[in-house]
Coordinates of C-alpha atoms and ligand atoms in Angstrom, one line a residue:
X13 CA 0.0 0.0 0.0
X14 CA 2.8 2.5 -1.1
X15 CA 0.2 5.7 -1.4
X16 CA 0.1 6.0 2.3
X17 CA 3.5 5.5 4.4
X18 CA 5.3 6.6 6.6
X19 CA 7.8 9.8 6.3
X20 CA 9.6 11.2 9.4
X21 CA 7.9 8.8 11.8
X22 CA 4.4 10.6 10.0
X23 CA 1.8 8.7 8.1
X24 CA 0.8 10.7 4.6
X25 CA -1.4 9.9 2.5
X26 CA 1.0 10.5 -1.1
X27 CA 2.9 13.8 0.3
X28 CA 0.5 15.0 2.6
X29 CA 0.7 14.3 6.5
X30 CA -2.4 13.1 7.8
X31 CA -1.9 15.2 11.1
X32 CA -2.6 17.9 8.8
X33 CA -5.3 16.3 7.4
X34 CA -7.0 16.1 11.0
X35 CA -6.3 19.4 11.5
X36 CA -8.0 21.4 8.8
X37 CA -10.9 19.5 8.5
X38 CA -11.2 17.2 12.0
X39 CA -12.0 13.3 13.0
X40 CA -13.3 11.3 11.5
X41 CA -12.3 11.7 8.4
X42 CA -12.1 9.8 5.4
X43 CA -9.0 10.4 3.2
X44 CA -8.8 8.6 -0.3
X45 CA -5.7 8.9 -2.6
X46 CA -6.2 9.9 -5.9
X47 CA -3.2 8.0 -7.2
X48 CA -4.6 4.6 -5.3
X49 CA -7.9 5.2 -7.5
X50 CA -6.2 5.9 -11.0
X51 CA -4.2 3.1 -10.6
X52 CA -6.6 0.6 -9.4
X53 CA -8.7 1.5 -12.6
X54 CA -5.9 1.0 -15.3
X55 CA -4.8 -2.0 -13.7
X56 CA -8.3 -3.6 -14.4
X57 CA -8.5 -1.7 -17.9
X58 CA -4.6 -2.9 -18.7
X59 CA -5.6 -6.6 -17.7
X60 CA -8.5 -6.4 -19.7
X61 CA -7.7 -4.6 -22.9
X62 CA -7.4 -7.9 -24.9
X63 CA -10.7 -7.9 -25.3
X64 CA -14.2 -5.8 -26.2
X65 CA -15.1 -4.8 -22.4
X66 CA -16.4 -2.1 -20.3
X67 CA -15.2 -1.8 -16.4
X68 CA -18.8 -1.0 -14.6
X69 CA -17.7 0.2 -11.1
X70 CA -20.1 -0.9 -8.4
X71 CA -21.4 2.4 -7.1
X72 CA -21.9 0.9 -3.7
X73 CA -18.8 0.2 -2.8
X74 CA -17.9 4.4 -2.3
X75 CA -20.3 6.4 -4.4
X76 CA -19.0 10.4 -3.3
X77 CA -19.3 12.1 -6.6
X78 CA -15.8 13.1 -7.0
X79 CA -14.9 9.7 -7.1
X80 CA -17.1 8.4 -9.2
X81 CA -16.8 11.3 -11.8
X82 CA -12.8 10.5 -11.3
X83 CA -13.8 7.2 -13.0
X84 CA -16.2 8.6 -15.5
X85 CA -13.1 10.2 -17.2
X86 CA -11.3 7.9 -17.1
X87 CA -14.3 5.9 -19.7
X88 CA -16.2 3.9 -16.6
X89 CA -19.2 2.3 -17.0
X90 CA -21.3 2.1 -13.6
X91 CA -23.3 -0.9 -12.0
X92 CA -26.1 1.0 -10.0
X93 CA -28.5 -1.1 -7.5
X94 CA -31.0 2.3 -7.3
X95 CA -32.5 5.1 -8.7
X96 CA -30.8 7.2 -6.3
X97 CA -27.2 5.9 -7.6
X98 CA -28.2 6.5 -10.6
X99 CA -28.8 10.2 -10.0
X100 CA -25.3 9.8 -8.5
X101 CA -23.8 8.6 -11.6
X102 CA -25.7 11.3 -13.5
X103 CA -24.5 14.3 -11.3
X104 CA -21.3 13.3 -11.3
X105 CA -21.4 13.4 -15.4
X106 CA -21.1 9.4 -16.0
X107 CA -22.3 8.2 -19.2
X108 CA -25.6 6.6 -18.5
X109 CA -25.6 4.3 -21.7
X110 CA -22.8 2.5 -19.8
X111 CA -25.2 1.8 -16.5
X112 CA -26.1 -1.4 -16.0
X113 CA -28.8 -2.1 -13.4
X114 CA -28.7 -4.5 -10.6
X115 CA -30.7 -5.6 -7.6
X116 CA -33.6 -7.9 -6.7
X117 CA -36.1 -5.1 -5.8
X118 CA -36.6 -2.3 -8.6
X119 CA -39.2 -0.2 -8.5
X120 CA -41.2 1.1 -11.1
X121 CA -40.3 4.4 -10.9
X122 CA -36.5 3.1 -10.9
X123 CA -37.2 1.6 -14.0
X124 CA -39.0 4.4 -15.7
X125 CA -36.1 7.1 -14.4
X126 CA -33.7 4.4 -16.3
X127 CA -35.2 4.0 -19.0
X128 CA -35.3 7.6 -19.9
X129 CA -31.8 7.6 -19.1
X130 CA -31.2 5.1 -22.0
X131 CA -29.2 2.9 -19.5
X132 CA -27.2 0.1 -21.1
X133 CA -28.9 -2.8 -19.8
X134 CA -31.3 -3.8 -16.6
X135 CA -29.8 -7.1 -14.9
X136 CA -32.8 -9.0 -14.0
X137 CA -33.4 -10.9 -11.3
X138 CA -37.1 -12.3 -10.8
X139 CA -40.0 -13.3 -13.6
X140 CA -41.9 -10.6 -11.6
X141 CA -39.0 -7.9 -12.3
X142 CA -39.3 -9.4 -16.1
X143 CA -42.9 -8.7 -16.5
X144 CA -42.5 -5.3 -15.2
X145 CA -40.0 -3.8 -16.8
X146 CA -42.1 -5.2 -20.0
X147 CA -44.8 -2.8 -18.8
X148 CA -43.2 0.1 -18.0
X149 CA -41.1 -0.1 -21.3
X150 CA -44.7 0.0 -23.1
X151 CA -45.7 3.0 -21.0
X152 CA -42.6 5.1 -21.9
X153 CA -43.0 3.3 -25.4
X154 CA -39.3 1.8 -25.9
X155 CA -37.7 -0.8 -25.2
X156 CA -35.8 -2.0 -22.1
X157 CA -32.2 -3.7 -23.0
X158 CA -32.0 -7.4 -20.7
X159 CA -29.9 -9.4 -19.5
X160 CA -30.7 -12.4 -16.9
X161 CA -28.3 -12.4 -13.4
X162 CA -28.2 -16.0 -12.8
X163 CA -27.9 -17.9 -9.4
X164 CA -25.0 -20.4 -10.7
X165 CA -25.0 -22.0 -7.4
X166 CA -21.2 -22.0 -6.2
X167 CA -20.1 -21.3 -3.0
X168 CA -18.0 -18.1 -3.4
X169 CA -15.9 -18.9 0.4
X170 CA -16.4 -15.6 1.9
X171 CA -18.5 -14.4 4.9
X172 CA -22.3 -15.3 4.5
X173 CA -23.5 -11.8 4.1
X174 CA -21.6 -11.1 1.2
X175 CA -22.0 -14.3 -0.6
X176 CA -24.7 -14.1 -3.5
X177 CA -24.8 -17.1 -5.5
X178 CA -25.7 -19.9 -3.7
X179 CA -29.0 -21.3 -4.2
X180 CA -30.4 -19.9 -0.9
X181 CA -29.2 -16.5 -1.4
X182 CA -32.2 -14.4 -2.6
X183 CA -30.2 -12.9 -5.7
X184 CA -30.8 -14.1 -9.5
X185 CA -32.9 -16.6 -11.3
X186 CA -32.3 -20.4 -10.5
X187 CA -29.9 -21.5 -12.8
X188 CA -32.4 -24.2 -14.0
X189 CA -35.2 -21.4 -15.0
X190 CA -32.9 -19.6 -16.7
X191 CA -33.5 -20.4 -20.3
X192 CA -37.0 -20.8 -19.9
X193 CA -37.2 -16.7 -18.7
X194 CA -34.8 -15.7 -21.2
X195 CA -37.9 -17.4 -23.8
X196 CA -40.4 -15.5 -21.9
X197 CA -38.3 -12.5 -22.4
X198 CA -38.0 -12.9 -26.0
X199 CA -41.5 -13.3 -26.2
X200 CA -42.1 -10.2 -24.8
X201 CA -42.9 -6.9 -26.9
X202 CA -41.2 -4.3 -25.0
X203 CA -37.7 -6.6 -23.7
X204 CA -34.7 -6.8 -25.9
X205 CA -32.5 -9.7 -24.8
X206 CA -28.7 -8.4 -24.9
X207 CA -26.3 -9.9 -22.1
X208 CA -26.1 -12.9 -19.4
X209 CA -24.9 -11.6 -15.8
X210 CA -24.0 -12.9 -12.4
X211 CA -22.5 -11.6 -9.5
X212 CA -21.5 -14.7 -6.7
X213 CA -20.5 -12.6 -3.7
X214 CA -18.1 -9.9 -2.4
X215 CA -14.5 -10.2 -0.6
X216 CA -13.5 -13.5 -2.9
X217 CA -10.0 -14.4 -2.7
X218 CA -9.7 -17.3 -4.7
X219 CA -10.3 -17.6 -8.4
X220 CA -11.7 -21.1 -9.1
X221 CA -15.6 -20.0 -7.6
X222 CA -15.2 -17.4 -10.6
X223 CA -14.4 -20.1 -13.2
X224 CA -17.3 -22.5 -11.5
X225 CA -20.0 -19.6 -12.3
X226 CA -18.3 -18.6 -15.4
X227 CA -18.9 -22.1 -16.6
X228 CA -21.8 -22.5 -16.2
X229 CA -22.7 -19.0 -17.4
X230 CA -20.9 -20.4 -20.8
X231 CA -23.1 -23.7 -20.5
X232 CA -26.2 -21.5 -20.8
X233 CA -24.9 -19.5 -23.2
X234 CA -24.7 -22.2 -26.2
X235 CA -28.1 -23.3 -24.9
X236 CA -29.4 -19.6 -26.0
X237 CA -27.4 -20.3 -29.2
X238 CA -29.0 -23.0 -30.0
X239 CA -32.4 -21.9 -29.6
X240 CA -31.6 -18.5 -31.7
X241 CA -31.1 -16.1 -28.6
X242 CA -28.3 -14.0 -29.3
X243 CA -26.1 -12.5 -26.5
X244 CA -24.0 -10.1 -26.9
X245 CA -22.6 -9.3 -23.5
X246 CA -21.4 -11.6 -20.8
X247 CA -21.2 -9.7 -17.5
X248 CA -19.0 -11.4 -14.5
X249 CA -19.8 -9.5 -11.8
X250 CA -17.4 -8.0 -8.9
X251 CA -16.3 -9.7 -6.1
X252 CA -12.4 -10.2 -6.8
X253 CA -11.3 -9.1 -3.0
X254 CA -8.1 -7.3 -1.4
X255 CA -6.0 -8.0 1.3
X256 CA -7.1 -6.4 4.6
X257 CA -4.8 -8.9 6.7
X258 CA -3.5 -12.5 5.6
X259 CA -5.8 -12.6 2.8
X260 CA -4.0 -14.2 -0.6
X261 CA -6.5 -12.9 -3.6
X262 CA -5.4 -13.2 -6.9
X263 CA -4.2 -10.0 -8.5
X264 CA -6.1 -8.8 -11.2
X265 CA -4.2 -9.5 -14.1
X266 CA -4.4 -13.4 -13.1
X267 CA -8.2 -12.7 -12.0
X268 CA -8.5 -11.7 -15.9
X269 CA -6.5 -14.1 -17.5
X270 CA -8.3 -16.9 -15.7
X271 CA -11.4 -15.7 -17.0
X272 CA -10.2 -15.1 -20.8
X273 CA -8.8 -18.6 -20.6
X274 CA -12.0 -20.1 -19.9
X275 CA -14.3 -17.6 -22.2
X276 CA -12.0 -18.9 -25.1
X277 CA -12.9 -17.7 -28.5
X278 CA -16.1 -16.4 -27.6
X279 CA -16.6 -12.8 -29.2
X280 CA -19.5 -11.1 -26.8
X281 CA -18.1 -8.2 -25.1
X282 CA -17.1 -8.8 -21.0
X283 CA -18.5 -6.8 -18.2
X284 CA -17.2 -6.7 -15.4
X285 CA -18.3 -5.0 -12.0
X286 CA -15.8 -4.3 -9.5
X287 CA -16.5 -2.4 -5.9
X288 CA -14.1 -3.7 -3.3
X289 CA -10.8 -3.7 -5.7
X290 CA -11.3 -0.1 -7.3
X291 CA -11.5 1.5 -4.0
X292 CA -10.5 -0.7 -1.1
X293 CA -7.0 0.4 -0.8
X294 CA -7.2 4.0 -1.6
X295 CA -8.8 4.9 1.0
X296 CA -8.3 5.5 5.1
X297 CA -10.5 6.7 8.1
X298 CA -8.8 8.9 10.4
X299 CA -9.8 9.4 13.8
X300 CA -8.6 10.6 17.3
X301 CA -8.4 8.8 21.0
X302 CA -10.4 10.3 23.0
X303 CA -9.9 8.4 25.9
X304 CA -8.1 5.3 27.2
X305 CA -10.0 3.5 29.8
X306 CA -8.6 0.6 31.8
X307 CA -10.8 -1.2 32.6
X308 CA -10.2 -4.9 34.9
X309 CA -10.8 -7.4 31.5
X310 CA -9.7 -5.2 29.0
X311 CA -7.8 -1.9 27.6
X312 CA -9.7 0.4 25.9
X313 CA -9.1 3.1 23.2
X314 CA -12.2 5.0 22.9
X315 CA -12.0 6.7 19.2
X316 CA -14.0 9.6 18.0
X317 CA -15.3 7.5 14.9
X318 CA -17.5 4.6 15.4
X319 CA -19.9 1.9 13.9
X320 CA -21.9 4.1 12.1
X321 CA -19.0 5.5 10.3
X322 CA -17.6 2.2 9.6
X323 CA -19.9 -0.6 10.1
X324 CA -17.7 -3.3 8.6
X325 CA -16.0 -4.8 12.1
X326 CA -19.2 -4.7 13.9
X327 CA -21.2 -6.3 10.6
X328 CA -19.1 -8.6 9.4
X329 CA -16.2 -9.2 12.6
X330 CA -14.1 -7.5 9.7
X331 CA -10.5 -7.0 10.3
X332 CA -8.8 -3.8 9.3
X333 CA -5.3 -3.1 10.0
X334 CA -5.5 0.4 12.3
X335 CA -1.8 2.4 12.2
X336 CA -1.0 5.5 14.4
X337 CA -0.4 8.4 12.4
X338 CA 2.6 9.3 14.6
X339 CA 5.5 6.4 15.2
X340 CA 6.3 6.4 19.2
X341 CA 8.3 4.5 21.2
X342 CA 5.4 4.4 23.7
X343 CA 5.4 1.3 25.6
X344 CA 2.7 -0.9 23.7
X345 CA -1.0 -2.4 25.0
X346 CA -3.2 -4.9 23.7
X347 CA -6.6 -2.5 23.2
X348 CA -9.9 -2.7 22.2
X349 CA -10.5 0.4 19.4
X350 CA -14.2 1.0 20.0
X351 CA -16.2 4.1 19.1
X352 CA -18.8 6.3 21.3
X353 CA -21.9 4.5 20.2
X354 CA -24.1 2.5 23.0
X355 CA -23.4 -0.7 21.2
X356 CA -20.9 -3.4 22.4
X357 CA -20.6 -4.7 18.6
X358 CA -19.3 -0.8 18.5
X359 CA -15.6 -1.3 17.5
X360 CA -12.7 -1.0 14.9
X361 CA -10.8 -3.2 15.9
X362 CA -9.8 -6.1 18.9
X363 CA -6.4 -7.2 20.4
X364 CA -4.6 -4.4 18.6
X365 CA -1.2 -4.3 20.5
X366 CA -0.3 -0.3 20.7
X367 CA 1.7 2.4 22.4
X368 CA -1.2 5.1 22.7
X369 CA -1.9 8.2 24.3
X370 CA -4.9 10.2 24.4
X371 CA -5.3 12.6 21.3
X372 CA -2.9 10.6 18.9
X373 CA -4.6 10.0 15.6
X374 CA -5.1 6.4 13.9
X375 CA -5.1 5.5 10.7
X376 CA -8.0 2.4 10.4
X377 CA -6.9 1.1 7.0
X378 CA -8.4 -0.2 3.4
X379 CA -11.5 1.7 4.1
X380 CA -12.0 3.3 0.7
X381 CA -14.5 0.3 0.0
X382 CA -18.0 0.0 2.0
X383 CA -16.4 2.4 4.7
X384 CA -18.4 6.0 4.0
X385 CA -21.2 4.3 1.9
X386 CA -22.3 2.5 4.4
X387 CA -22.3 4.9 7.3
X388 CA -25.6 6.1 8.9
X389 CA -26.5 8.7 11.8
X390 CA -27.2 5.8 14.6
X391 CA -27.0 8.3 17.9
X392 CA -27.8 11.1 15.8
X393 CA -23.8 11.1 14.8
X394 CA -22.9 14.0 11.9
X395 CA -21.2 12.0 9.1
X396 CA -17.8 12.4 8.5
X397 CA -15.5 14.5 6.1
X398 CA -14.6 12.9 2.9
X399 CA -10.9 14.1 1.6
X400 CA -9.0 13.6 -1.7
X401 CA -5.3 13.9 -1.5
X402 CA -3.5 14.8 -5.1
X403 CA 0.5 14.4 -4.6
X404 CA 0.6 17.4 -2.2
X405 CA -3.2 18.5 -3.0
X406 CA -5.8 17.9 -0.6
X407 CA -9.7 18.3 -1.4
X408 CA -12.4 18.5 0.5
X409 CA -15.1 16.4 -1.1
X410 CA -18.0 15.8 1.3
X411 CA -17.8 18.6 4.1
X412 CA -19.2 16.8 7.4
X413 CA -22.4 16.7 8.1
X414 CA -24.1 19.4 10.4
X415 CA -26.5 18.2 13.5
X416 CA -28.9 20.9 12.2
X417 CA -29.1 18.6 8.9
X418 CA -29.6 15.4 10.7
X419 CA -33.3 16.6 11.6
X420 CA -34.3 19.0 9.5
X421 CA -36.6 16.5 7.8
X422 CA -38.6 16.1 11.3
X423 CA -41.6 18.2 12.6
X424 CA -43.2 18.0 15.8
X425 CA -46.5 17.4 17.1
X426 CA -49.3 20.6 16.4
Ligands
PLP522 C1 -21.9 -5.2 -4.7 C2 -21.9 -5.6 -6.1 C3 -20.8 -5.6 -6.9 C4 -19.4 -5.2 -6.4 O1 -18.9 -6.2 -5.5 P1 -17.4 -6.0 -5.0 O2 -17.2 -7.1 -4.1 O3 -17.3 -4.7 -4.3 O4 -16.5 -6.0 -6.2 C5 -20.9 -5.9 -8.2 N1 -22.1 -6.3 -8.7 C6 -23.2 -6.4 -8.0 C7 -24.5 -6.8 -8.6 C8 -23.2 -6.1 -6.7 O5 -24.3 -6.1 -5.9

């Protein structure tokens, strides 16, 4: 992770110190590097450019606007699960003809807002979603570009909330209804069939559950053929995951290769959806001890950012490394790294050995992915500063939130 490191004993992100950082524009704090984003994206679009493809970032994985606009230029697609990341992907100037749609639970009005849009393609996921987006094509009077997301059953080996293609999981079409919707859907006046998608699951650090689904997206694909249903996209997915700890995923140039191997000859163009990978490691949460509490079972850091700005450790037991801004030679502890929030599920991190005083900074690491999108006001907590650091730039891209704005929405009793 060379875009933040130490200088002088100081952690920067690329040449700025993130003491200065906390600072100007106070903890928590998010702080992305530009450079970590940039290169993330051409390392997908170098491993890739061997064949007809269009990256479609998952928007969910860090949707701030100056991010994603960062990707527009640099030719992203977008995978949106909602209308409102779809006005996302608008104000930030993407190119909606490269949106593709996902997510089991569309609404009408989603659909009718993409539509107009001229999105790419809606990645289906229920006969009921099929029959739908028929009807609301007719009511605008166009048609609605398809493509099925299939359920190819494999076990993706990654934490049961992020894994989406197993038969239980509620996401796609059976694998075994597959060709009889995508008949349905040519059958229908206001569908036109383009592409085949899946998605298996998030936070994947081995390739072979890729080449299972993969397979048997292929299988299904001749079985189209052969009954004169022409696709001409094949979407993948995301899921390829990062190292937060021990983890060993492939990089993404073997990630591709695997992939081309398998899709052979074939000449439909690849999508491909990546959250976790394009933003993971560009990005850190920066926040200040508040207090350090002994207490008789356990040492405690009490930090000044919490579950709701970074829900991953108290959702998913997720480990992220945490790194003091400033090097000392403090004696170390073994500490708990909890936030303010009345949870006990409230903390960063566990067993994190430590030399710590109250008011040093910590650096809680690899949160550019599912860190600030996923943050909520639980205990009416402001959310916190976003930053962008350039070389020796820094750029404030979501001021924190006020109180006053938390509320604003409510009214009291007459
Ligand atoms: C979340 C999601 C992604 C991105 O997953 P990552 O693990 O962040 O790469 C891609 N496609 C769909 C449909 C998703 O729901």
């Amino acid at each position: 992770m060379t875009h933040f490191s130490y200088k002088n004993k100081q952690l920067h992100a690329e040449a700025v110190a993130l003491a200065d950082i906390a600072t100007k524009f106070g903890t928590p704090c998010y702080v992305y590097s530009k450079t970590a984003l940039v290169s993330a994206f051409n390392s997908f679009s170098e491993a890739l450019k061997k064949r007809g493809h269009l990256i479609c970032y998952a928007v969910k994985a860090n949707s701030n606007l100056a991010i994603l606009n960062l990707f527009a230029r640099m030719g992203s697609g977008f995978d949106i699960v909602s209308g409102g990341e779809l006005k996302r992907v608008m104000a930030a100037r993407g190119d909606p003809r490269k949106v593709v749609f996902s997510g089991v639970g569309k609404k009408a009005e989603e659909m009718s807002a993409a539509l107009e849009a001229n999105i790419m393609c809606f990645n289906v996921e229920s006969e009921g979603e099929l029959l739908r987006l028929n009807e609301v094509a007719g009511k605008i009077g166009k048609k609605a570009p398809f493509s099925l997301r299939i359920n190819p059953d494999v076990d993706p080996k990654t934490h049961p909330y992020i894994a989406t293609g197993l038969k239980e999981n509620k996401f796609g079409v059976d694998y075994a209804d597959a060709l009889a919707l995508y008949r349905k859907a040519q059958s229908l006046p206001h569908i036109e069939v383009t592409g085949i998608d899946c998605h298996i699951g998030s936070q994947l650090t081995e390739i072979a559950p890729f080449i299972d689904s993969l397979e048997r997206i292929l299988a299904l694909l001749d079985k189209l053929e052969k009954v004169g249903i022409a696709i001409s996209h094949i979407d993948i997915g995301g899921g390829l995951g990062i190292r937060y700890r021990d983890e060993t995923p492939p990089n993404i140039a073997e990630y591709a290769a695997a992939l081309f191997a398998k899709l052979g000859k074939r000449r439909q163009k690849i999508l491909i959806e990546p959250g976790r990978a394009m933003v993971g490691h560009a990005g850190v949460l920066l926040t200040r001890v508040e207090y350090l509490k002994h207490n008789r079972g356990n040492n405690f850091a009490i930090v000044d950012a919490a579950m709701n700005d970074l829900q991953r450790p108290a959702l998913y037991g997720a480990y992220h490394e945490i790194l003091p801004v400033s090097q000392s030679s403090r004696p170390r502890r073994t500490y708990e790294i909890a936030g303010p929030v009345c949870e006990s599920a409230d903390f960063i991190g566990r067993g994190r050995k430590l030399g710590l005083a109250e008011g040093d900074l910590l650096a809680v690491m690899s949160t550019g992915a599912y860190g600030m999108s996923m943050s909520s006001n639980y205990n009416t907590r402001p959310r916190a500063a976003e930053v962008i650091v350039d070389d020796d730039k820094t750029t404030l891209i979501r001021r924190r939130e006020t109180t006053d704005q938390l509320f604003s929405g409510e009214t009291l009793l007459s």
